[in-house]
Amino acid sequence: YVWPSPQLDALEAIRWDQADRFGGLASFILPCDFYTFGDGTGRANTADWIRTAYHDMATHNVEDGTGGLDASIRFAEEQQRGENVGNGFQNTVEVFVSQATRYVSIADLVALGLITSVETCGGPIVPFRGGRIDAGEPNKPGVPEPQQDLDAHIASFARQGFTQTEMIGLVACGHSFGGVAHAEFPQSVPELHDSNNTESVQHFDTTFGHFDNNVATEYMSGTTQNPLVVGANDTTNSDKRIFGSDGNVTMKSFADSPEAFASRCATLLARMVDTVPNGVQLTEVIEPLPIKPSRVELILDGDALKLSGFVRLFNQSSDATRSVAIQLEDHSGKQSEKFPMSADRISETLGGRVTSAWYAFNHSDSGAPALSIDPAAGITKMRFIVNGKMEDQGGVGFAVQDSVVFSTSSCTTSNNPLKGRFDVAVRNGVNPARVYLEQEVRDDVDRIVVKEIDLTPSTQSVAAGSSYSLWSIEVTEFDSYTIGAEIDGTKISTWDSHSIFELSPCTPKRRSARFLS
Ligand code: HEM
């Protein structure tokens, strides 16, 4: 895709920047046997995340298109069902609800949780599409349980959209992680009295926090301790019945080739997380952008526009000899000089198999001053020059909108209670139908909704060379706001968000200059 595209940019970032200083889902699961709830050992967040994705999806019905991966597993009613025993779902859901944004749904995070776990902990790359929609209510029951017989499991997977061979694959791929807990399944797993496994989780294979084909090799060699294969109670030995249901043909192929197992799992797990209710339109597979601007902020600061941000060079390592520069184009089509950018950081993804090199164009987080732009000339696009090579999305450039930007003339009007005035600078000649603050709020079932708070148009033209006019609004809530506008029927939105806490007191002089002159 062509940058910018707010939703795809956000999905691309959370999908490909798995471990970065500004966040990243891998920080919740590293090291791969890391477990958040309590201080017990033997469990891992990765296993909870993978199981959660399956249990969320397993309500799908291919016939009527209901159910599927839609984060309905977050509802207490689903978690209380016998088919969803254990606190692993709540352990998982708490993280994903906190990470959701207007662009990345809780359900997309459920899918990404599985993908990030598999990719961070030794597994293959699993293609990811975004755009899942969070359910407003629980789905019908439908997750298979270990005491059901083989016919019931075949029928259950068929209802979810998978054949018997695919069922064997999915169960083996999932059960490469984690195990069965004594607390939830005392009839299958005894108390283990193991100081390295205080949660008494009998693992499906000897590498419970790592993706590999040991679940198959140990099964084929007869050394497996998988409690759903060799459990004392044969009624709950569902993996034994499922794995053996085709005379071990599929499991043998997995045991014979780690590569075949990994590639089969990549395909099946992608299909699993793409199993969504009818009507949900997923995006294309999100591939990494080789050159990607990030956290791009443009604000009006007195009589200059200030531009700052980062650019990420995907799949590049640290290189002191690399030169990276930025060039700006203004409204008249004129190119600026090439400003050198400073190396910022190296981030990791895919469990460290891929690194990315980040460069700053004077972001506030990088400590250097922002690039100054004459407001009259404005800015339309950026280009990057890496070791002398022009990077501009095949000539398109990286578009930057300067129509509606935050103005640093925003200030606090009262200390107690804290109140502020947000000034939004609107480029003269743009004539937006509306300008508003955007506030991300949650509805009563935790879905993010964007509340739009309209600003009143300015009657005064202020700021540098009268290129911009200020629209203002009083803010009293302690929240962060991005700025949105409707221009020629299209909605735009700034990346940068602002809160009352970053403002300084309004001075009488500035106020009189703005409103009385
Ligand atoms: C017939 C199908 C399946 C049955 C009967 C089944 C059964 C179970 C049972 C009984 C547990 C133990 C849960 C606990 O101790 O709380 C478990 C754990 C797990 N299952 Fe499955 N499962 C099935 C399919 C799958 C699939 C398709 C996946 C993913 C692709 C999956 C992923 C997992 C994971 C990762 C765990 C470990 C959870 C942890 O250690 O916290 N399962 N499964």
Coordinates of C-alpha atoms and ligand atoms in Angstrom, one line a residue:
Y1 CA 0.0 0.0 0.0
V2 CA 1.0 3.6 -0.3
W3 CA 1.8 5.5 2.9
P4 CA -0.1 7.2 4.6
S5 CA -3.1 5.1 5.3
P6 CA -3.9 5.5 9.0
Q7 CA -5.5 2.0 9.5
L8 CA -2.9 0.1 7.4
D9 CA -0.1 2.1 9.0
A10 CA -1.3 1.2 12.5
L11 CA -1.8 -2.5 11.6
E12 CA 1.6 -2.6 9.8
A13 CA 3.3 -1.2 12.9
I14 CA 1.8 -3.5 15.5
R15 CA 2.3 -6.5 13.1
W16 CA 5.9 -5.8 12.1
D17 CA 7.3 -3.7 15.0
Q18 CA 7.0 -6.5 17.5
A19 CA 9.7 -5.4 19.9
D20 CA 10.3 -1.6 19.9
R21 CA 10.9 1.0 22.4
F22 CA 7.5 2.6 21.7
G23 CA 5.7 -0.7 22.5
G24 CA 5.2 -3.9 20.6
L25 CA 3.2 -7.0 21.5
A26 CA 6.4 -9.1 22.1
S27 CA 7.1 -7.1 25.3
F28 CA 4.2 -9.0 26.9
I29 CA 5.5 -12.5 26.1
L30 CA 9.3 -12.3 26.3
P31 CA 11.0 -14.4 27.4
C32 CA 8.8 -17.1 25.7
D33 CA 7.9 -18.8 28.9
F34 CA 6.9 -15.5 30.5
Y35 CA 3.7 -15.6 32.5
T36 CA 1.9 -12.6 33.9
F37 CA -0.8 -13.9 36.2
G38 CA 0.6 -14.7 39.6
D39 CA 4.2 -15.8 40.1
G40 CA 3.7 -19.4 39.2
T41 CA 5.9 -21.3 36.7
G42 CA 5.0 -23.8 34.1
R43 CA 2.6 -21.6 32.2
A44 CA 3.3 -19.0 29.5
N45 CA 1.4 -16.1 28.1
T46 CA 2.2 -17.3 24.6
A47 CA 0.2 -20.5 25.2
D48 CA -2.7 -18.5 26.7
W49 CA -2.7 -16.2 23.7
I50 CA -2.7 -19.0 21.2
R51 CA -5.5 -21.0 23.0
T52 CA -7.5 -17.8 23.3
A53 CA -7.4 -17.2 19.5
Y54 CA -8.6 -20.8 18.9
H55 CA -11.4 -20.6 21.4
D56 CA -12.6 -17.3 20.1
M57 CA -12.6 -18.6 16.5
A58 CA -14.1 -22.0 17.3
T59 CA -17.7 -20.7 17.6
H60 CA -17.7 -20.2 13.8
N61 CA -20.4 -21.8 11.8
V62 CA -19.6 -22.0 8.1
E63 CA -23.3 -22.7 7.2
D64 CA -24.8 -19.5 8.6
G65 CA -21.6 -17.4 8.9
T66 CA -22.0 -16.6 12.6
G67 CA -19.3 -16.7 15.1
G68 CA -15.6 -16.6 14.4
L69 CA -12.6 -14.5 15.5
D70 CA -14.4 -11.4 16.8
A71 CA -13.1 -11.1 20.4
S72 CA -16.4 -12.4 21.8
I73 CA -14.2 -14.5 24.2
R74 CA -13.8 -11.3 26.2
F75 CA -17.4 -11.6 27.5
A76 CA -17.7 -13.2 31.0
E77 CA -20.6 -15.3 29.7
E78 CA -18.3 -17.1 27.2
Q79 CA -15.5 -17.4 29.7
Q80 CA -17.8 -19.1 32.3
R81 CA -18.7 -21.9 29.9
G82 CA -17.3 -25.4 30.6
E83 CA -15.7 -25.3 27.1
N84 CA -13.6 -22.3 28.2
V85 CA -12.3 -23.5 31.5
G86 CA -9.3 -21.6 33.1
N87 CA -8.2 -18.0 33.6
G88 CA -5.9 -17.9 30.5
F89 CA -8.6 -16.0 28.5
Q90 CA -8.9 -13.2 31.1
N91 CA -5.0 -13.1 31.3
T92 CA -5.0 -12.5 27.5
V93 CA -8.1 -10.3 27.1
E94 CA -6.9 -7.8 29.6
V95 CA -3.8 -7.1 27.5
F96 CA -5.6 -6.8 24.2
V97 CA -8.4 -4.6 25.5
S98 CA -5.7 -2.2 26.7
Q99 CA -3.9 -2.2 23.4
A100 CA -6.9 -1.7 21.1
T101 CA -7.2 1.6 19.2
R102 CA -9.7 2.9 16.6
Y103 CA -7.6 1.3 13.9
V104 CA -6.7 -2.0 15.6
S105 CA -9.7 -3.9 17.1
I106 CA -9.5 -6.2 20.1
A107 CA -10.2 -9.0 17.6
D108 CA -7.3 -8.0 15.4
L109 CA -5.1 -8.1 18.6
V110 CA -6.4 -11.7 19.3
A111 CA -5.2 -12.7 15.9
L112 CA -1.9 -10.8 16.3
G113 CA -1.4 -12.3 19.7
L114 CA -1.3 -15.8 18.1
I115 CA 0.9 -14.6 15.3
T116 CA 3.3 -12.7 17.5
S117 CA 3.7 -15.6 19.8
V118 CA 4.4 -18.1 17.0
E119 CA 6.8 -15.7 15.2
T120 CA 8.6 -14.5 18.4
C121 CA 9.1 -18.0 19.8
G122 CA 10.6 -19.9 16.9
G123 CA 7.7 -20.4 14.5
P124 CA 7.1 -19.5 10.9
I125 CA 5.8 -16.2 9.5
V126 CA 2.0 -16.3 9.6
P127 CA 0.3 -14.0 7.1
F128 CA -1.8 -11.3 8.8
R129 CA -4.8 -9.4 7.5
G130 CA -6.5 -6.7 9.6
G131 CA -10.0 -5.4 9.9
R132 CA -11.7 -7.7 12.3
I133 CA -14.8 -6.3 14.0
D134 CA -15.4 -6.8 17.8
A135 CA -18.6 -8.6 18.6
G136 CA -21.2 -6.7 20.7
E137 CA -22.3 -9.9 22.5
P138 CA -21.2 -13.5 23.2
N139 CA -21.4 -16.1 20.4
K140 CA -23.1 -19.4 20.6
P141 CA -21.1 -22.2 22.3
G142 CA -19.0 -24.5 20.1
V143 CA -15.5 -25.1 21.3
P144 CA -14.5 -28.8 21.3
E145 CA -13.8 -30.5 24.6
P146 CA -11.4 -33.3 25.4
Q147 CA -14.0 -35.8 26.6
Q148 CA -15.9 -35.7 23.3
D149 CA -15.4 -38.5 20.8
L150 CA -13.7 -38.4 17.4
D151 CA -16.9 -38.1 15.4
A152 CA -17.9 -35.1 17.5
H153 CA -14.5 -33.5 16.9
I154 CA -14.6 -34.1 13.2
A155 CA -18.1 -32.6 13.1
S156 CA -17.1 -29.6 15.2
F157 CA -14.1 -28.8 13.0
A158 CA -16.3 -29.2 9.9
R159 CA -18.7 -26.7 11.3
Q160 CA -15.7 -24.3 11.9
G161 CA -14.7 -24.8 8.3
F162 CA -11.8 -27.4 8.6
T163 CA -11.4 -30.9 7.3
Q164 CA -10.3 -33.9 9.4
T165 CA -6.7 -33.6 8.1
E166 CA -6.7 -29.8 8.8
M167 CA -8.0 -30.6 12.3
I168 CA -5.0 -32.9 13.0
G169 CA -2.8 -30.0 11.8
L170 CA -4.4 -27.3 13.8
V171 CA -4.4 -29.3 17.0
A172 CA -0.7 -30.2 16.5
C173 CA 0.3 -26.6 15.7
G174 CA -1.6 -25.2 18.7
H175 CA -0.4 -28.0 21.1
S176 CA 3.3 -27.1 20.2
F177 CA 2.8 -24.6 23.1
G178 CA 1.6 -25.0 26.6
G179 CA -0.1 -27.9 28.2
V180 CA -3.0 -29.1 30.5
A181 CA -3.2 -27.6 34.0
H182 CA -3.9 -29.7 37.1
A183 CA -6.3 -27.0 38.5
E184 CA -8.5 -27.2 35.4
F185 CA -8.2 -30.9 34.5
P186 CA -7.4 -32.8 37.8
Q187 CA -8.7 -36.0 36.2
S188 CA -6.0 -35.8 33.4
V189 CA -3.1 -34.1 35.3
P190 CA -2.0 -34.9 38.8
E191 CA -0.3 -32.4 41.1
L192 CA 3.3 -32.4 39.8
H193 CA 5.1 -31.2 42.9
D194 CA 7.8 -29.6 40.7
S195 CA 9.4 -26.4 41.8
N196 CA 10.0 -25.5 38.1
N197 CA 6.3 -26.0 37.4
T198 CA 4.4 -24.7 40.3
E199 CA 1.2 -24.4 38.3
S200 CA 1.3 -28.2 37.6
V201 CA 0.9 -27.9 33.9
Q202 CA 1.7 -31.1 32.1
H203 CA 3.1 -29.9 28.8
F204 CA 2.1 -31.2 25.3
D205 CA 5.8 -31.5 24.5
T206 CA 9.2 -30.9 26.1
T207 CA 9.4 -27.3 24.6
F208 CA 6.2 -25.7 25.8
G209 CA 7.2 -22.1 25.2
H210 CA 8.7 -22.7 21.8
F211 CA 7.3 -23.5 18.4
D212 CA 8.8 -26.7 16.9
N213 CA 7.7 -30.1 15.7
N214 CA 8.5 -31.9 19.0
V215 CA 4.8 -32.4 19.6
A216 CA 4.9 -34.7 16.5
T217 CA 8.4 -36.3 17.0
E218 CA 7.7 -37.2 20.6
Y219 CA 4.3 -38.5 19.7
M220 CA 5.7 -40.7 16.8
S221 CA 8.6 -42.0 18.9
G222 CA 6.3 -42.9 21.8
T223 CA 8.1 -40.7 24.3
T224 CA 5.4 -38.1 24.5
Q225 CA 4.1 -37.0 27.9
N226 CA 1.2 -35.1 26.2
P227 CA -1.6 -35.5 28.8
L228 CA -4.2 -35.6 26.0
V229 CA -2.4 -38.6 24.5
V230 CA -1.1 -40.6 27.5
G231 CA -3.5 -39.3 30.2
A232 CA -4.6 -41.8 32.8
N233 CA -8.2 -41.2 31.8
D234 CA -8.6 -42.4 28.2
T235 CA -11.9 -40.6 27.8
T236 CA -10.1 -37.2 27.7
N237 CA -7.2 -38.4 25.4
S238 CA -8.5 -36.3 22.6
D239 CA -5.1 -35.7 21.0
K240 CA -4.5 -39.4 20.8
R241 CA -7.8 -40.0 18.9
I242 CA -7.3 -37.0 16.7
F243 CA -3.6 -37.5 15.9
G244 CA -4.2 -41.2 15.1
S245 CA -7.4 -40.7 13.2
D246 CA -5.7 -41.0 9.7
G247 CA -3.3 -43.8 10.8
N248 CA -0.7 -41.2 11.8
V249 CA -0.1 -40.2 8.2
T250 CA -0.3 -36.5 9.0
M251 CA 1.7 -36.7 12.3
K252 CA 4.4 -38.8 10.6
S253 CA 4.8 -36.1 7.9
F254 CA 5.2 -33.5 10.7
A255 CA 7.7 -35.6 12.6
D256 CA 9.7 -36.2 9.5
S257 CA 10.1 -32.6 8.5
P258 CA 10.3 -29.5 10.8
E259 CA 10.0 -27.4 7.7
A260 CA 6.8 -29.1 6.5
F261 CA 5.3 -28.8 9.9
A262 CA 6.2 -25.0 10.1
S263 CA 4.8 -24.2 6.7
R264 CA 1.6 -26.2 7.3
C265 CA 1.1 -24.4 10.6
A266 CA 1.6 -21.0 8.9
T267 CA -1.1 -21.8 6.4
L268 CA -3.6 -23.3 8.9
L269 CA -3.1 -20.7 11.6
A270 CA -3.5 -17.9 9.1
R271 CA -6.8 -19.5 8.0
M272 CA -7.8 -20.0 11.6
V273 CA -7.4 -16.3 12.5
D274 CA -9.0 -15.2 9.2
T275 CA -12.1 -17.1 10.1
V276 CA -14.5 -14.2 10.9
P277 CA -18.2 -13.7 10.9
N278 CA -19.9 -13.1 7.5
G279 CA -19.8 -9.5 6.4
V280 CA -16.4 -8.7 7.9
Q281 CA -14.1 -7.5 5.2
L282 CA -10.4 -8.2 6.0
T283 CA -7.6 -6.1 4.5
E284 CA -5.0 -7.5 2.1
V285 CA -2.1 -9.4 3.8
I286 CA -0.1 -6.7 5.6
E287 CA 3.5 -6.7 4.3
P288 CA 6.2 -4.6 5.8
L289 CA 6.9 -1.3 4.1
P290 CA 10.7 -1.1 3.4
I291 CA 10.8 2.6 4.1
K292 CA 8.2 3.8 6.5
P293 CA 7.7 7.2 8.2
S294 CA 6.4 7.0 11.7
R295 CA 5.0 9.3 14.4
V296 CA 5.0 12.2 12.0
E297 CA 4.0 15.4 13.7
L298 CA 3.4 18.7 12.0
I299 CA 2.5 21.6 14.3
L300 CA 2.3 25.4 14.0
D301 CA 4.7 26.9 16.4
G302 CA 4.6 30.7 16.4
D303 CA 5.5 31.8 12.9
A304 CA 6.9 28.4 11.7
L305 CA 5.5 24.9 10.9
K306 CA 7.6 22.3 12.8
L307 CA 7.9 18.8 11.3
S308 CA 9.3 15.9 13.3
G309 CA 9.1 12.1 13.2
F310 CA 11.0 8.9 12.4
V311 CA 11.7 6.8 9.4
R312 CA 12.1 3.0 9.7
L313 CA 14.3 1.0 7.3
F314 CA 12.8 -2.5 7.6
N315 CA 15.2 -5.4 7.7
Q316 CA 18.3 -3.3 8.1
S317 CA 20.9 -3.6 10.8
S318 CA 22.9 -0.8 12.5
D319 CA 25.4 0.7 10.1
A320 CA 27.5 3.7 11.1
T321 CA 28.4 4.5 7.5
R322 CA 24.8 4.7 6.2
S323 CA 23.6 8.2 5.4
V324 CA 19.9 9.0 5.6
A325 CA 18.4 12.4 4.6
I326 CA 15.0 13.9 4.2
Q327 CA 13.8 16.3 1.5
L328 CA 10.6 18.2 1.6
E329 CA 8.4 19.5 -1.2
D330 CA 6.2 22.6 -0.8
H331 CA 2.9 23.7 -2.4
S332 CA 4.7 25.3 -5.3
G333 CA 6.5 22.0 -6.0
K334 CA 9.9 23.3 -4.8
Q335 CA 12.3 20.8 -3.2
S336 CA 14.1 21.8 0.0
E337 CA 17.7 21.0 0.7
K338 CA 18.4 17.5 2.0
F339 CA 18.5 17.5 5.8
P340 CA 20.6 14.8 7.3
M341 CA 18.8 12.5 9.8
S342 CA 20.2 11.0 12.9
A343 CA 20.4 7.3 13.7
D344 CA 17.9 6.7 16.5
R345 CA 17.5 3.0 17.4
I346 CA 17.4 -0.6 16.2
S347 CA 14.2 -2.6 16.8
E348 CA 13.6 -6.3 16.6
T349 CA 10.9 -8.4 15.2
L350 CA 10.2 -12.1 14.5
G351 CA 12.1 -13.0 17.7
G352 CA 15.2 -11.1 16.7
R353 CA 15.4 -12.7 13.2
V354 CA 14.8 -9.3 11.6
T355 CA 16.0 -5.9 12.8
S356 CA 15.0 -2.4 11.6
A357 CA 17.1 0.7 11.7
W358 CA 15.3 3.9 12.8
Y359 CA 16.3 7.5 11.9
A360 CA 14.9 10.6 13.4
F361 CA 14.0 13.8 11.7
N362 CA 14.2 15.7 14.8
H363 CA 11.4 14.1 16.8
S364 CA 10.9 15.5 20.3
D365 CA 11.6 12.0 21.7
S366 CA 15.0 12.1 19.9
G367 CA 15.9 15.3 21.8
A368 CA 16.8 17.4 18.7
P369 CA 14.8 20.5 17.5
A370 CA 12.2 20.0 14.8
L371 CA 12.6 21.0 11.1
S372 CA 11.2 24.5 10.5
I373 CA 9.1 25.2 7.5
D374 CA 7.9 28.5 6.2
P375 CA 4.0 28.3 6.6
A376 CA 3.4 30.3 3.4
A377 CA 5.3 27.7 1.4
G378 CA 3.9 24.8 3.5
I379 CA 4.6 21.1 2.9
T380 CA 3.0 18.5 0.6
K381 CA 5.4 15.6 0.8
M382 CA 8.6 14.1 2.1
R383 CA 11.2 12.0 0.4
F384 CA 14.1 10.1 1.9
I385 CA 17.5 9.6 0.5
V386 CA 19.3 6.5 1.8
N387 CA 23.0 6.2 0.8
G388 CA 22.3 8.5 -2.1
K389 CA 19.3 6.5 -3.3
M390 CA 15.9 8.3 -3.5
E391 CA 13.1 6.6 -1.6
D392 CA 9.8 8.1 -2.5
Q393 CA 7.3 5.2 -3.1
G394 CA 8.1 5.1 -6.8
G395 CA 7.9 8.9 -7.3
V396 CA 4.7 9.4 -5.3
G397 CA 6.5 10.7 -2.2
F398 CA 5.3 10.5 1.4
A399 CA 2.3 12.9 1.6
V400 CA 2.1 15.2 4.6
Q401 CA -1.1 17.2 5.2
D402 CA -0.6 20.8 6.4
S403 CA -4.3 21.8 6.1
V404 CA -5.2 21.4 9.8
V405 CA -2.5 21.2 12.5
F406 CA -2.2 21.7 16.2
S407 CA -1.0 25.2 17.2
T408 CA 1.4 25.7 20.2
S409 CA -0.6 28.9 21.0
S410 CA -2.9 26.5 22.8
C411 CA -2.7 27.2 26.6
T412 CA -4.3 26.7 29.9
T413 CA -7.0 29.3 30.9
S414 CA -7.4 28.2 34.5
N415 CA -5.4 26.1 37.0
N416 CA -8.1 25.1 39.4
P417 CA -10.1 23.5 37.9
L418 CA -7.7 22.8 35.1
K419 CA -9.0 24.2 31.8
G420 CA -7.3 24.8 28.5
R421 CA -7.9 26.3 25.1
F422 CA -6.9 24.2 22.2
D423 CA -6.0 26.2 19.1
V424 CA -6.1 24.4 15.8
A425 CA -4.5 26.1 12.8
V426 CA -6.4 25.8 9.6
R427 CA -4.6 26.7 6.4
N428 CA -6.2 29.6 4.6
G429 CA -7.9 28.7 1.4
V430 CA -8.7 25.1 2.7
N431 CA -12.2 25.8 3.9
P432 CA -13.0 22.6 5.9
A433 CA -16.7 21.8 6.5
R434 CA -15.8 20.9 10.1
V435 CA -12.8 20.9 12.4
Y436 CA -13.0 18.8 15.5
L437 CA -11.0 17.1 18.3
E438 CA -11.0 13.3 18.2
Q439 CA -11.2 11.5 21.5
E440 CA -11.0 7.7 21.7
V441 CA -13.6 6.4 24.1
R442 CA -14.9 2.9 24.9
D443 CA -18.5 1.8 24.6
D444 CA -20.1 -0.4 27.3
V445 CA -18.5 -3.5 25.8
D446 CA -15.0 -2.0 25.5
R447 CA -15.0 -1.2 21.8
I448 CA -13.1 1.9 20.8
V449 CA -15.3 4.6 19.3
V450 CA -14.1 8.0 18.2
K451 CA -16.0 10.9 19.7
E452 CA -15.8 14.1 17.6
I453 CA -16.0 17.5 19.4
D454 CA -16.6 20.3 16.9
L455 CA -14.6 23.6 17.0
T456 CA -16.1 26.9 16.2
P457 CA -14.7 28.6 13.1
S458 CA -12.4 31.5 13.5
T459 CA -13.3 34.9 12.4
Q460 CA -9.7 36.2 12.8
S461 CA -6.8 35.4 10.7
V462 CA -3.7 35.0 12.9
A463 CA -0.2 33.6 12.7
A464 CA 2.6 33.8 10.2
G465 CA 2.0 35.8 7.1
S466 CA -1.7 35.1 7.5
S467 CA -1.2 31.6 6.1
Y468 CA -3.3 30.0 8.9
S469 CA -6.4 30.9 10.9
L470 CA -7.0 29.6 14.4
W471 CA -10.1 27.7 15.5
S472 CA -10.4 27.3 19.2
I473 CA -12.2 25.2 21.8
E474 CA -12.1 25.0 25.6
V475 CA -10.9 21.6 27.0
T476 CA -11.6 20.5 30.5
E477 CA -11.2 16.7 30.3
F478 CA -7.8 15.1 31.1
D479 CA -7.6 13.2 27.9
S480 CA -5.5 13.1 24.7
Y481 CA -7.0 14.4 21.5
T482 CA -6.0 14.1 17.9
I483 CA -7.3 16.7 15.4
G484 CA -9.7 15.8 12.7
A485 CA -11.3 17.8 9.8
E486 CA -13.7 17.2 7.0
I487 CA -12.3 18.7 3.8
D488 CA -14.1 18.3 0.4
G489 CA -16.1 15.3 1.8
T490 CA -12.9 13.5 3.1
K491 CA -12.0 13.1 6.7
I492 CA -8.4 13.6 7.8
S493 CA -6.8 13.2 11.1
T494 CA -3.5 14.1 12.7
W495 CA -1.1 11.5 14.1
D496 CA 0.0 13.6 17.0
S497 CA -2.3 13.8 20.1
H498 CA -2.3 16.5 22.7
S499 CA -3.5 16.9 26.2
I500 CA -4.2 19.8 28.6
F501 CA -1.2 18.7 30.6
E502 CA 1.4 19.8 28.0
L503 CA 0.0 23.4 27.8
S504 CA 1.4 26.4 29.6
P505 CA -0.7 29.2 31.0
C506 CA -2.2 31.7 28.5
T507 CA -0.6 35.1 28.7
P508 CA -2.8 38.2 28.6
K509 CA -0.6 39.6 25.8
R510 CA -1.0 36.7 23.5
R511 CA -4.7 36.6 24.1
S512 CA -5.1 40.3 23.3
A513 CA -3.0 39.9 20.2
R514 CA -5.3 37.1 19.1
F515 CA -8.7 38.4 19.9
L516 CA -8.5 42.2 20.0
S517 CA -6.2 43.3 17.3
Ligands
HEM1 C1 -10.4 -31.0 19.6 C2 -9.7 -29.9 19.7 C3 -9.0 -29.4 21.0 C4 -9.2 -29.9 22.2 C5 -10.1 -30.9 22.8 C6 -8.2 -29.2 23.1 C7 -8.1 -29.3 24.4 C8 -7.2 -28.6 25.2 C9 -7.1 -28.8 26.7 C10 -8.0 -29.7 27.5 C11 -6.2 -27.9 27.1 C12 -5.8 -27.6 28.5 C13 -6.3 -26.3 29.0 C14 -6.0 -26.0 30.4 O1 -5.3 -26.7 31.1 O2 -6.6 -25.0 30.9 C15 -5.7 -27.3 25.9 C16 -4.7 -26.3 26.0 C17 -4.2 -25.7 24.9 N1 -4.7 -25.7 23.6 FE1 -6.1 -27.0 22.9 N2 -7.5 -28.3 22.3 C18 -8.0 -28.4 21.0 C19 -7.6 -27.7 19.9 C20 -6.6 -26.7 20.0 C21 -6.3 -25.9 18.8 C22 -6.9 -26.0 17.4 C23 -5.4 -24.9 19.3 C24 -4.7 -23.9 18.5 C25 -4.4 -23.8 17.2 C26 -5.2 -25.2 20.7 C27 -4.3 -24.6 21.5 C28 -4.0 -24.8 22.8 C29 -3.0 -24.2 23.6 C30 -1.9 -23.3 23.1 C31 -3.1 -24.8 24.9 C32 -2.2 -24.5 26.1 C33 -2.8 -23.4 27.0 C34 -1.9 -23.2 28.2 O3 -0.9 -23.9 28.4 O4 -2.2 -22.2 28.9 N3 -6.0 -26.3 21.1 N4 -6.3 -27.7 24.8

